[in-house]
Amino acid sequence: MEKINKTTYHDELNKKNILHLRELLDTLPLFCGQYFRGTQEYTSSRTRVAYAYDIRVFFEYLHDSNPIFKKTPIREYQLEILDQVTRMDIEEYLEHCSYYIKDGKEYMNDERGKARKLASLRSFYNYFFKNEMIEKNPAALVKMPKLHEKEIIKLDPDEVAILLDTVESGEKLTKKQLQYHEKNKIRDIALLTLMLGTGIRVSECVGIDIQDIDLKNNGIKIRRKGGYEAVIYFGEEVELALLDYLEQRESMTPVQGHENALFLSMQNKRITVRAVENLVKKYASVVTTLKKITPHKLRSTYGTALYRETGDIYLVADVLGHKDVNTTRKHYAALEEDRRRKAAKAVTLREKL
């Protein structure tokens, strides 16, 4: 009898993505399957699902807007169709992505959304072109939309303190929110303190198992974006919040299959990304109405504080799990500018008389 190994949260997530991709492939031309099989060694299952969505939007656009392509159902398109697409077709497609309606629902993409759409298409075309299966690569000729730098939205130090105080006290929460607040308070303090004190992604946070925590060395093993494992370290505030929650966690009875999960929902299942997003929104709305605070903004809050404290962009990149330090540098460019201004006053050439 075949032995079935116990799967982790990340294994389950991968399975869901694989099944989802198969459903999407049933709506795409048959030759698309070759692209996704050929790229699975160096892309995550989540990335492949995102690419499949984008490629489907592209084929739906071709089918609906071009009389030549309209005659054939999308599923029956042959690989040769890629050579019939021109640079102008792709440029018009990107313009279409700015705003369109499908099945009564409105869709909009800013320059970042369109850049992602083009990146998906470039990867798709590049695979078949490099394998000499098509003669032209019009996607490579289309310029990437210019991306305007976005200001880093983060919580100020006093706002961080107010946020955590709000979780503890429940002050200014609605009557309905207060019904669940007492039960979830210790969990929410631990979860938000962990995110604010380490800068981990929300997906990394919900994937933590109890056995991933090493209280002896104040470290947590997490699964990074891209699938590799890393150990991140935390300070005393995070340690105390985790100890309080772990004490409560021992008395909880998880649903079967969720026994190892660190953070549990009200239903005693592993908490979801959406649930964390909602609880961050709930507490942050009490602190500030001007800033749209998401779990990613908590990450930016930590990254900003760490960079201001250390001035070490390489350390920030490593702790946040950025593969390329230029990604970090781009996000914290404004802070680097501040540091350069300080450098102008740091060196004295001659003492003033």
Short mmCIF file of C-alpha atoms in Angstrom, two decimals, residues 45-304:
data_model
loop_
_atom_site.label_atom_id
_atom_site.label_comp_id
_atom_site.label_asym_id
_atom_site.label_seq_id
_atom_site.Cartn_x
_atom_site.Cartn_y
_atom_site.Cartn_z
CA SER A 45 2.52 27.58 -8.95
CA ARG A 46 1.05 30.94 -7.92
CA THR A 47 2.95 32.75 -10.69
CA ARG A 48 1.77 30.23 -13.29
CA VAL A 49 -1.85 30.76 -12.26
CA ALA A 50 -1.39 34.55 -12.55
CA TYR A 51 0.19 34.13 -16.02
CA ALA A 52 -2.68 31.87 -17.11
CA TYR A 53 -5.22 34.53 -16.16
CA ASP A 54 -3.29 37.18 -18.09
CA ILE A 55 -2.86 34.99 -21.17
CA ARG A 56 -6.57 34.18 -21.13
CA VAL A 57 -7.42 37.90 -21.09
CA PHE A 58 -5.13 38.33 -24.12
CA PHE A 59 -6.77 35.55 -26.13
CA GLU A 60 -10.25 36.77 -25.18
CA TYR A 61 -9.29 40.23 -26.44
CA LEU A 62 -8.02 38.81 -29.74
CA HIS A 63 -11.16 36.73 -30.17
CA ASP A 64 -13.56 39.57 -29.40
CA SER A 65 -11.81 42.40 -31.25
CA ASN A 66 -10.32 40.82 -34.38
CA PRO A 67 -12.63 39.49 -37.13
CA ILE A 68 -9.95 37.01 -38.27
CA PHE A 69 -9.59 35.42 -34.83
CA LYS A 70 -13.31 35.58 -34.06
CA LYS A 71 -14.11 32.78 -36.51
CA THR A 72 -12.31 30.16 -34.40
CA PRO A 73 -13.08 29.21 -30.76
CA ILE A 74 -10.17 30.10 -28.47
CA ARG A 75 -9.69 26.47 -27.45
CA GLU A 76 -9.03 25.55 -31.12
CA TYR A 77 -6.37 28.19 -31.78
CA GLN A 78 -3.15 26.74 -33.21
CA LEU A 79 0.38 27.87 -32.34
CA GLU A 80 0.64 29.63 -35.71
CA ILE A 81 -1.73 32.30 -34.39
CA LEU A 82 1.13 33.82 -32.39
CA ASP A 83 2.95 34.68 -35.64
CA GLN A 84 -0.15 36.45 -36.93
CA VAL A 85 -0.22 38.86 -33.95
CA THR A 86 1.56 42.16 -34.57
CA ARG A 87 3.24 44.64 -32.29
CA MET A 88 0.28 46.97 -32.82
CA ASP A 89 -2.14 44.21 -31.72
CA ILE A 90 -0.30 43.95 -28.40
CA GLU A 91 -0.14 47.72 -27.91
CA GLU A 92 -3.89 47.94 -28.56
CA TYR A 93 -4.44 45.06 -26.15
CA LEU A 94 -2.59 46.94 -23.39
CA GLU A 95 -4.75 49.99 -24.06
CA HIS A 96 -7.81 47.73 -23.82
CA CYS A 97 -6.59 46.54 -20.40
CA SER A 98 -6.85 50.11 -19.05
CA TYR A 99 -10.60 49.58 -18.81
CA TYR A 100 -12.92 46.81 -20.02
CA ILE A 101 -16.13 45.06 -19.03
CA LYS A 102 -16.50 41.28 -18.94
CA ASP A 103 -19.62 39.42 -17.84
CA GLY A 104 -21.02 42.66 -16.46
CA LYS A 105 -17.95 43.32 -14.28
CA GLU A 106 -15.62 46.29 -14.75
CA TYR A 107 -11.84 45.77 -14.87
CA MET A 108 -9.19 48.50 -14.68
CA ASN A 109 -5.38 48.37 -14.85
CA ASP A 110 -2.96 51.19 -14.07
CA GLU A 111 0.60 51.20 -15.46
CA ARG A 112 1.65 48.52 -12.97
CA GLY A 113 -1.24 46.26 -13.95
CA LYS A 114 -0.44 46.72 -17.63
CA ALA A 115 3.26 46.08 -16.97
CA ARG A 116 2.33 42.74 -15.35
CA LYS A 117 0.11 41.87 -18.33
CA LEU A 118 2.96 42.61 -20.73
CA ALA A 119 5.47 40.67 -18.58
CA SER A 120 3.19 37.60 -18.77
CA LEU A 121 2.92 37.95 -22.53
CA ARG A 122 6.67 38.43 -22.95
CA SER A 123 7.37 35.27 -20.98
CA PHE A 124 4.78 33.38 -23.05
CA TYR A 125 6.15 34.55 -26.41
CA ASN A 126 9.76 34.20 -25.31
CA TYR A 127 9.30 30.51 -24.50
CA PHE A 128 8.04 29.60 -27.99
CA PHE A 129 10.46 31.96 -29.77
CA LYS A 130 13.55 30.63 -27.95
CA ASN A 131 12.44 27.08 -28.70
CA GLU A 132 12.21 28.08 -32.40
CA MET A 133 8.53 27.20 -32.58
CA ILE A 134 7.47 30.65 -33.82
CA GLU A 135 9.25 33.08 -36.14
CA LYS A 136 8.40 36.42 -34.52
CA ASN A 137 8.38 37.85 -31.02
CA PRO A 138 6.26 41.03 -31.14
CA ALA A 139 5.87 41.13 -27.34
CA ALA A 140 9.61 41.88 -27.03
CA LEU A 141 9.16 44.97 -29.26
CA VAL A 142 6.53 46.59 -27.03
CA LYS A 143 7.95 49.01 -24.46
CA MET A 144 7.12 48.45 -20.82
CA PRO A 145 4.78 51.12 -19.41
CA LYS A 146 6.67 53.74 -17.41
CA LEU A 147 6.15 53.10 -13.72
CA HIS A 148 5.86 56.11 -11.46
CA GLU A 149 7.44 55.67 -8.07
CA LYS A 150 4.87 55.28 -5.33
CA GLU A 151 5.30 56.83 -1.91
CA ILE A 152 5.88 54.27 0.82
CA ILE A 153 2.73 54.15 2.94
CA LYS A 154 3.60 53.13 6.48
CA LEU A 155 2.62 53.68 10.07
CA ASP A 156 4.54 56.26 12.07
CA PRO A 157 6.01 55.08 15.42
CA ASP A 158 3.19 56.70 17.42
CA GLU A 159 0.61 55.07 15.12
CA VAL A 160 2.20 51.64 15.71
CA ALA A 161 1.82 52.16 19.46
CA ILE A 162 -1.82 53.29 19.07
CA LEU A 163 -2.55 50.28 16.83
CA LEU A 164 -1.28 47.77 19.40
CA ASP A 165 -2.98 49.66 22.24
CA THR A 166 -6.25 49.47 20.28
CA VAL A 167 -5.90 45.70 19.93
CA GLU A 168 -5.35 45.39 23.68
CA SER A 169 -8.17 47.70 24.77
CA GLY A 170 -10.72 47.28 21.98
CA GLU A 171 -11.33 51.04 22.26
CA LYS A 172 -13.38 52.57 19.41
CA LEU A 173 -14.33 49.17 18.00
CA THR A 174 -17.99 48.72 17.08
CA LYS A 175 -20.36 46.69 19.27
CA LYS A 176 -20.30 43.88 16.72
CA GLN A 177 -16.48 43.86 16.62
CA LEU A 178 -16.30 43.83 20.42
CA GLN A 179 -18.33 40.59 20.51
CA TYR A 180 -15.31 38.69 19.13
CA HIS A 181 -12.57 40.97 20.41
CA GLU A 182 -12.00 39.38 23.83
CA LYS A 183 -11.62 35.89 22.36
CA ASN A 184 -9.24 37.00 19.59
CA LYS A 185 -7.34 39.73 21.43
CA ILE A 186 -4.26 37.71 22.46
CA ARG A 187 -4.01 36.10 19.01
CA ASP A 188 -4.35 39.45 17.24
CA ILE A 189 -1.70 41.10 19.44
CA ALA A 190 0.72 38.23 18.73
CA LEU A 191 0.00 38.26 14.99
CA LEU A 192 0.34 42.03 14.54
CA THR A 193 3.37 42.28 16.84
CA LEU A 194 5.04 39.51 14.85
CA MET A 195 4.37 41.22 11.51
CA LEU A 196 5.41 44.66 12.77
CA GLY A 197 8.48 43.22 14.52
CA THR A 198 9.84 41.10 11.67
CA GLY A 199 8.43 42.46 8.39
CA ILE A 200 7.28 39.03 7.20
CA ARG A 201 4.73 38.76 4.39
CA VAL A 202 1.14 37.85 5.26
CA SER A 203 1.48 34.58 3.29
CA GLU A 204 4.58 33.70 5.34
CA CYS A 205 2.76 34.54 8.57
CA VAL A 206 -0.29 32.34 8.00
CA GLY A 207 1.95 29.45 6.90
CA ILE A 208 3.82 29.25 10.23
CA ASP A 209 3.46 26.00 12.17
CA ILE A 210 3.96 25.72 15.94
CA GLN A 211 7.10 23.62 15.43
CA ASP A 212 8.60 26.40 13.30
CA ILE A 213 9.09 28.55 16.41
CA ASP A 214 12.41 28.34 18.27
CA LEU A 215 11.98 30.28 21.52
CA LYS A 216 15.47 29.32 22.68
CA ASN A 217 17.03 31.38 19.90
CA ASN A 218 14.03 33.65 19.20
CA GLY A 219 13.80 32.47 15.60
CA ILE A 220 11.00 31.38 13.28
CA LYS A 221 11.36 29.24 10.17
CA ILE A 222 9.28 30.62 7.30
CA ARG A 223 8.71 29.71 3.66
CA ARG A 224 9.74 32.66 1.52
CA LYS A 225 8.21 33.83 -1.74
CA GLY A 226 9.81 31.53 -4.31
CA GLY A 227 9.59 28.46 -2.08
CA TYR A 228 12.85 28.55 -0.12
CA GLU A 229 13.01 28.36 3.66
CA ALA A 230 14.59 31.00 5.88
CA VAL A 231 14.92 31.70 9.59
CA ILE A 232 14.00 35.18 10.81
CA TYR A 233 14.74 36.44 14.30
CA PHE A 234 12.59 38.49 16.63
CA GLY A 235 13.04 40.70 19.69
CA GLU A 236 11.63 40.70 23.20
CA GLU A 237 8.29 42.36 22.38
CA VAL A 238 7.50 39.69 19.77
CA GLU A 239 8.69 36.95 22.15
CA LEU A 240 6.36 38.06 24.96
CA ALA A 241 3.37 38.39 22.60
CA LEU A 242 4.03 34.90 21.18
CA LEU A 243 4.41 33.34 24.64
CA ASP A 244 1.04 34.78 25.71
CA TYR A 245 -0.62 33.41 22.59
CA LEU A 246 1.09 30.01 22.76
CA GLU A 247 -0.28 29.57 26.28
CA GLN A 248 -3.79 30.23 24.95
CA ARG A 249 -3.14 28.10 21.86
CA GLU A 250 -2.49 25.02 24.03
CA SER A 251 -6.09 25.04 25.24
CA MET A 252 -7.53 25.25 21.72
CA THR A 253 -8.71 22.20 19.78
CA PRO A 254 -7.89 22.61 16.08
CA VAL A 255 -9.97 21.08 13.32
CA GLN A 256 -8.42 17.93 11.84
CA GLY A 257 -5.70 18.84 9.37
CA HIS A 258 -4.99 22.14 11.12
CA GLU A 259 -3.28 20.77 14.25
CA ASN A 260 0.13 22.27 13.43
CA ALA A 261 -1.05 25.76 12.47
CA LEU A 262 0.19 28.52 14.77
CA PHE A 263 -2.55 31.06 14.19
CA LEU A 264 -6.10 29.69 14.24
CA SER A 265 -9.34 31.30 13.10
CA MET A 266 -12.60 31.45 15.08
CA GLN A 267 -13.46 28.09 13.46
CA ASN A 268 -10.17 26.63 14.84
CA LYS A 269 -8.74 26.30 11.33
CA ARG A 270 -5.50 27.84 10.07
CA ILE A 271 -6.15 31.55 9.67
CA THR A 272 -6.34 32.71 6.04
CA VAL A 273 -4.62 35.58 4.26
CA ARG A 274 -8.00 37.25 3.75
CA ALA A 275 -8.79 37.04 7.49
CA VAL A 276 -5.46 38.71 8.37
CA GLU A 277 -6.12 41.43 5.78
CA ASN A 278 -9.52 42.06 7.36
CA LEU A 279 -8.23 42.24 10.93
CA VAL A 280 -5.43 44.65 9.91
CA LYS A 281 -8.02 46.82 8.16
CA LYS A 282 -10.30 46.70 11.23
CA TYR A 283 -7.70 47.90 13.71
CA ALA A 284 -5.87 50.30 11.36
CA SER A 285 -9.10 52.15 10.52
CA VAL A 286 -9.26 53.20 14.17
CA VAL A 287 -5.70 54.59 13.98
CA THR A 288 -5.84 56.41 10.63
CA THR A 289 -8.44 57.07 7.97
CA LEU A 290 -6.01 58.83 5.62
CA LYS A 291 -3.71 55.85 5.07
CA LYS A 292 -4.90 52.57 3.59
CA ILE A 293 -3.06 50.15 5.87
CA THR A 294 -2.69 46.56 4.67
CA PRO A 295 -0.42 43.72 5.89
CA HIS A 296 2.09 44.82 3.24
CA LYS A 297 2.12 48.32 4.75
CA LEU A 298 3.06 46.75 8.10
CA ARG A 299 6.01 45.21 6.24
CA SER A 300 6.94 48.66 4.89
CA THR A 301 6.66 50.06 8.42
CA TYR A 302 9.19 47.50 9.67
CA GLY A 303 11.53 47.97 6.68
CA THR A 304 11.54 51.75 7.16
#
